[in-house]
CSV table of C-alpha atoms in Angstrom, one decimal:
chain,number,residue,atom,x,y,z
A,17,MET,CA,39.5,46.2,33.8
A,18,ALA,CA,37.1,48.6,36.0
A,19,GLY,CA,39.0,52.2,35.3
A,20,ARG,CA,42.1,50.3,34.0
A,21,ASN,CA,44.8,52.6,30.9
A,22,HIS,CA,45.6,49.4,29.2
A,23,HIS,CA,46.8,51.0,26.3
A,24,ASN,CA,49.4,53.1,28.7
A,25,GLU,CA,51.6,49.7,29.0
A,26,PRO,CA,52.4,46.4,27.2
A,27,PHE,CA,49.3,44.0,27.3
A,28,ASP,CA,48.7,41.4,30.0
A,29,GLU,CA,48.6,37.9,28.8
A,30,ALA,CA,44.2,38.4,30.0
A,31,THR,CA,44.3,41.1,27.1
A,32,LEU,CA,46.3,39.0,24.7
A,33,VAL,CA,43.9,36.0,25.2
A,34,LYS,CA,40.8,37.7,24.9
A,35,LEU,CA,42.2,39.8,21.4
A,36,ASP,CA,43.8,36.8,20.3
A,37,LEU,CA,39.7,34.8,20.7
A,38,TYR,CA,38.5,38.0,18.8
A,39,ARG,CA,41.3,37.6,15.5
A,40,ARG,CA,40.4,33.3,15.7
A,41,TYR,CA,37.2,34.8,15.5
A,42,VAL,CA,37.5,37.6,12.9
A,43,ARG,CA,39.3,34.9,10.4
A,44,ALA,CA,36.9,32.5,11.0
A,45,TRP,CA,33.9,34.9,10.0
A,46,LEU,CA,34.9,36.8,7.5
A,47,PRO,CA,35.3,33.6,5.3
A,48,VAL,CA,31.9,32.6,5.4
A,49,PHE,CA,30.5,36.0,3.5
A,50,LEU,CA,33.6,35.8,1.2
A,51,ASN,CA,32.8,32.7,0.2
A,52,SER,CA,29.6,31.2,0.7
A,53,PRO,CA,27.6,29.8,-2.6
A,54,THR,CA,24.2,29.8,-1.7
A,55,LEU,CA,24.2,33.8,0.0
A,56,LYS,CA,25.8,36.1,-1.5
A,57,ILE,CA,26.3,39.5,1.2
A,58,ASP,CA,26.5,42.8,-0.3
A,59,LYS,CA,27.8,44.5,3.0
A,60,ILE,CA,30.3,43.3,5.9
A,61,GLN,CA,30.7,45.1,9.1
A,62,ILE,CA,32.7,44.9,11.8
A,63,PHE,CA,31.4,47.2,14.8
A,64,ASP,CA,33.6,48.3,18.0
A,65,PHE,CA,32.7,50.4,19.9
A,66,PHE,CA,35.7,50.6,22.9
A,67,ALA,CA,37.9,50.9,19.9
A,68,GLY,CA,41.3,52.2,22.3
A,69,PRO,CA,44.0,53.7,20.0
A,70,GLY,CA,43.8,50.1,18.2
A,71,HIS,CA,47.8,49.2,19.6
A,72,ASP,CA,49.3,49.5,23.1
A,73,VAL,CA,52.5,50.6,24.4
A,74,ASN,CA,54.6,48.7,22.2
A,75,GLY,CA,52.7,49.2,19.4
A,76,LYS,CA,50.9,44.9,19.6
A,77,SER,CA,47.6,45.0,17.3
A,78,GLY,CA,44.9,46.0,19.3
A,79,SER,CA,40.9,45.5,18.0
A,80,PRO,CA,40.9,47.6,15.0
A,81,LEU,CA,44.3,46.9,13.6
A,82,ILE,CA,43.4,43.5,14.4
A,83,ALA,CA,39.8,43.2,11.8
A,84,LEU,CA,42.2,45.4,9.5
A,85,GLU,CA,44.8,42.2,9.7
A,86,GLU,CA,42.6,39.7,9.5
A,87,ILE,CA,40.8,41.6,6.0
A,88,ASN,CA,43.0,42.3,4.4
A,89,GLY,CA,44.5,38.1,4.7
A,90,ALA,CA,40.8,37.3,3.8
A,91,LEU,CA,41.4,39.6,0.5
A,92,GLU,CA,44.3,38.2,-0.5
A,93,LYS,CA,42.5,35.0,-0.4
A,94,GLU,CA,40.4,33.9,-3.4
A,95,HIS,CA,36.7,34.1,-2.5
A,96,ARG,CA,33.6,34.6,-4.7
A,97,HIS,CA,31.8,37.8,-4.1
A,98,ASN,CA,33.5,40.9,-3.0
A,99,PRO,CA,31.0,42.9,-0.8
A,100,GLY,CA,31.6,46.0,0.6
A,101,ILE,CA,33.0,46.4,4.5
A,102,HIS,CA,32.9,48.8,6.7
A,103,LEU,CA,34.6,49.1,9.5
A,104,PHE,CA,33.1,50.7,12.9
A,105,LEU,CA,35.2,52.4,15.2
A,106,ASN,CA,34.1,54.0,18.5
A,107,GLU,CA,36.3,55.8,21.5
A,108,MET,CA,35.4,58.0,23.9
A,109,MET,CA,38.5,58.8,25.1
A,110,LYS,CA,39.9,61.8,22.5
A,111,HIS,CA,43.4,61.7,22.5
A,112,LYS,CA,43.6,57.5,21.8
A,113,PHE,CA,41.1,59.3,19.2
A,114,ASP,CA,42.5,61.2,17.8
A,115,THR,CA,45.8,58.2,17.6
A,116,LEU,CA,43.4,55.3,16.6
A,117,LYS,CA,42.7,57.4,13.4
A,118,VAL,CA,46.7,58.1,12.2
A,119,SER,CA,46.8,54.3,13.2
A,120,CYS,CA,44.3,53.8,10.9
A,121,ALA,CA,45.9,56.1,8.4
A,122,GLU,CA,48.3,54.3,7.6
A,123,SER,CA,46.7,50.5,6.6
A,124,GLU,CA,47.5,49.7,3.4
A,125,LEU,CA,42.9,49.1,3.5
A,126,VAL,CA,42.1,52.0,3.0
A,127,SER,CA,41.3,52.7,-0.3
A,128,ILE,CA,38.6,49.3,0.3
A,129,VAL,CA,37.7,49.5,3.9
A,130,LYS,CA,35.2,52.2,4.0
A,131,PHE,CA,36.0,53.4,8.0
A,132,HIS,CA,33.0,55.2,10.2
A,133,TYR,CA,34.4,57.2,13.0
A,134,LEU,CA,32.6,58.5,16.8
A,135,ASN,CA,34.2,59.6,19.9
A,136,LYS,CA,31.5,59.8,21.7
A,137,GLU,CA,29.9,57.7,25.0
A,138,PHE,CA,29.6,54.0,24.4
A,139,GLY,CA,25.7,54.4,24.6
A,140,GLU,CA,25.4,57.6,22.2
A,141,ALA,CA,27.7,55.5,19.8
A,142,PHE,CA,25.2,52.6,20.0
A,143,LYS,CA,22.4,54.5,19.5
A,144,GLU,CA,23.6,56.1,16.3
A,145,TRP,CA,25.3,52.6,14.8
A,146,SER,CA,22.8,50.6,16.1
A,147,SER,CA,20.7,51.3,13.0
A,148,GLU,CA,23.6,50.3,10.9
A,149,ILE,CA,23.6,46.6,12.6
A,150,GLY,CA,19.3,46.1,12.6
A,151,LYS,CA,19.3,46.8,8.7
A,152,ASN,CA,19.1,44.1,6.7
A,153,THR,CA,17.3,44.2,2.9
A,154,PRO,CA,16.7,42.6,0.5
A,155,VAL,CA,18.4,45.4,-1.6
A,156,CYS,CA,21.0,45.6,1.3
A,157,LYS,CA,22.0,41.9,2.4
A,158,THR,CA,24.0,42.9,5.1
A,159,ALA,CA,26.5,41.0,7.9
A,160,ASN,CA,27.3,42.1,11.8
A,161,LEU,CA,30.1,41.4,13.8
A,162,VAL,CA,29.9,43.9,17.3
A,163,PHE,CA,32.9,43.3,19.6
A,164,PHE,CA,31.9,44.8,22.8
A,165,ASP,CA,35.1,45.6,25.0
A,166,GLN,CA,33.5,47.1,27.9
A,167,ASN,CA,35.7,48.8,30.3
A,168,GLY,CA,34.3,47.7,33.7
A,169,THR,CA,30.4,45.6,33.5
A,170,LYS,CA,27.6,47.8,32.7
A,171,GLN,CA,27.5,48.5,29.3
A,172,ILE,CA,25.3,45.7,27.8
A,173,THR,CA,21.9,46.9,29.3
A,174,ARG,CA,18.6,44.5,28.5
A,175,GLU,CA,18.5,47.4,25.6
A,176,VAL,CA,21.6,46.7,23.6
A,177,PHE,CA,21.3,43.5,24.2
A,178,THR,CA,17.0,43.2,23.0
A,179,LYS,CA,18.4,45.6,19.9
A,180,THR,CA,21.6,43.2,18.7
A,181,ILE,CA,20.5,40.4,18.7
A,182,SER,CA,17.7,41.2,16.9
A,183,SER,CA,19.4,42.0,14.1
A,184,ILE,CA,19.5,39.2,11.1
A,185,ARG,CA,23.3,38.0,11.0
A,186,THR,CA,24.7,39.3,13.4
A,187,ASP,CA,27.3,37.3,16.5
A,188,PHE,CA,28.8,39.5,19.3
A,189,LEU,CA,31.6,39.6,21.8
A,190,PHE,CA,31.4,41.0,24.2
A,191,PHE,CA,33.4,41.3,27.7
A,192,ILE,CA,32.9,41.4,31.2
A,193,ALA,CA,34.9,41.6,34.8
A,194,SER,CA,33.6,38.8,36.3
A,195,SER,CA,35.8,39.3,39.2
A,196,TYR,CA,34.5,42.5,39.7
A,197,ILE,CA,31.4,41.7,39.6
A,198,TYR,CA,31.3,39.2,42.0
A,199,ARG,CA,33.7,41.2,44.7
A,200,PHE,CA,30.6,44.7,44.5
A,201,ARG,CA,27.6,42.0,44.1
A,202,THR,CA,25.6,43.6,47.0
A,203,GLN,CA,25.7,47.3,44.7
A,204,PRO,CA,22.8,48.0,42.7
A,205,TYR,CA,24.2,49.9,40.0
A,206,ASN,CA,27.1,47.1,38.8
A,207,VAL,CA,25.0,44.6,38.4
A,208,GLU,CA,21.7,45.5,37.6
A,209,PRO,CA,22.6,46.6,34.3
A,210,ALA,CA,23.4,42.8,33.8
A,211,PRO,CA,21.2,41.9,34.2
A,212,ILE,CA,21.5,40.1,36.9
A,213,LEU,CA,18.7,38.5,40.0
A,214,PRO,CA,19.5,37.3,42.9
A,215,GLN,CA,19.1,34.3,42.6
A,216,ASP,CA,22.1,33.9,40.1
A,217,PHE,CA,24.8,35.5,43.4
A,218,ASP,CA,23.2,31.7,44.8
A,219,GLY,CA,26.8,29.8,44.0
A,220,MET,CA,28.4,32.7,42.5
A,221,THR,CA,32.1,32.5,43.1
A,222,MET,CA,34.8,34.4,41.5
A,223,LYS,CA,35.8,32.5,38.7
A,224,ASN,CA,31.6,31.1,37.1
A,225,ALA,CA,30.8,34.8,37.7
A,226,HIS,CA,30.8,35.4,33.9
A,227,ARG,CA,28.5,32.0,33.5
A,228,LYS,CA,25.5,33.4,35.7
A,229,VAL,CA,25.7,36.8,33.8
A,230,CYS,CA,25.0,34.3,31.0
A,231,ASP,CA,22.6,32.9,32.3
A,232,ALA,CA,20.8,36.0,32.3
A,233,TYR,CA,21.1,37.5,29.7
A,234,ARG,CA,20.0,34.7,28.3
A,235,ARG,CA,16.5,34.9,30.9
A,236,LEU,CA,15.4,38.1,28.4
A,237,LEU,CA,15.1,35.6,24.5
A,238,PRO,CA,11.6,35.7,23.6
A,239,SER,CA,10.4,32.6,23.9
A,240,GLY,CA,11.3,30.4,21.0
A,241,TRP,CA,13.7,32.5,20.4
A,242,ARG,CA,16.6,30.9,18.3
A,243,TYR,CA,19.8,32.8,19.5
A,244,TYR,CA,23.0,30.7,20.6
A,245,LEU,CA,24.9,32.3,23.6
A,246,ALA,CA,28.5,30.7,25.0
A,247,PRO,CA,30.9,31.9,27.9
A,248,PHE,CA,34.0,31.8,28.2
A,249,SER,CA,36.6,31.8,30.8
A,250,ILE,CA,40.5,33.9,31.1
A,251,ALA,CA,41.7,34.1,34.5
A,252,LYS,CA,44.6,36.7,35.5
A,253,ASP,CA,46.7,37.3,37.9
A,254,TYR,CA,47.0,33.6,39.1
A,255,GLY,CA,43.4,32.9,39.1
A,256,SER,CA,43.2,35.8,42.0
A,257,ASN,CA,40.7,38.0,38.5
A,258,VAL,CA,38.6,37.0,36.0
A,259,TYR,CA,37.3,38.0,33.2
A,260,GLY,CA,34.4,36.5,31.3
A,261,LEU,CA,33.8,36.5,27.3
A,262,ILE,CA,30.3,35.5,26.3
A,263,PHE,CA,29.4,35.2,22.1
A,264,GLY,CA,26.3,35.1,20.8
A,265,SER,CA,24.8,34.2,17.1
A,266,GLY,CA,21.4,34.4,15.5
A,267,HIS,CA,23.7,30.0,13.8
A,268,PRO,CA,24.7,26.7,16.0
A,269,LEU,CA,27.2,27.2,12.4
A,270,GLY,CA,28.1,30.9,14.5
A,271,MET,CA,28.5,29.1,17.7
A,272,ASP,CA,30.5,26.3,16.3
A,273,LYS,CA,32.7,28.0,14.8
A,274,PHE,CA,33.2,29.7,18.2
A,275,LEU,CA,33.7,26.5,20.5
A,276,LYS,CA,35.9,25.2,18.1
A,277,ILE,CA,38.2,28.5,18.9
A,278,CYS,CA,38.3,28.8,22.2
A,279,GLY,CA,39.1,24.6,21.9
């Protein structure tokens, strides 16, 4: 996964599984805030920090277009509320970024969804948008879904994780190359940001590395902090490569929805 430009070819099976999980969670997540009888949300925000060009070489929808398709589907149904909907899309590579903007401009939702674009390295983009993720006031209540489809293992640092879980009404999904972590577990620059400790390597295999990483993130939760994390594995190449998804939510209903879509 690290270093691979998978948008220049059709999405492989593992990527399609990953995107299907993302689609199903967006589909389950949106109606919560469009229909809540007790909580009126002013803004729905979806953050995609590794957006790519929007589709693969065959035009198969990537995460940005999936989000738009699911927003459109949710709005076509009867709903109680009409919050502002914001889609934040970052893509570091300029040629992909240019294609991404063109792809989104063709959406029928351009007059409904507010688009925010960045063409920056992940750390810079997260620094710029983290204040938006954390912005919840009595005057403007916000619900956030954050998608970290990182190309490798290093991006979700302690600081990124802590800021994300500290934001009210924020769920996140992020992917890690479990087999990559296992193969290069002796290289500190590959594993320290995760943040993995030496004892995490006890019993680690290529197939359970994402669970070990999930446990490492659980250790970062402040004492008494109620936050829910769960791992999910995606195998490809007959199990020779394993990618892991880690889901996080501050509400047990969010975790319940995730476990149902994975089931």
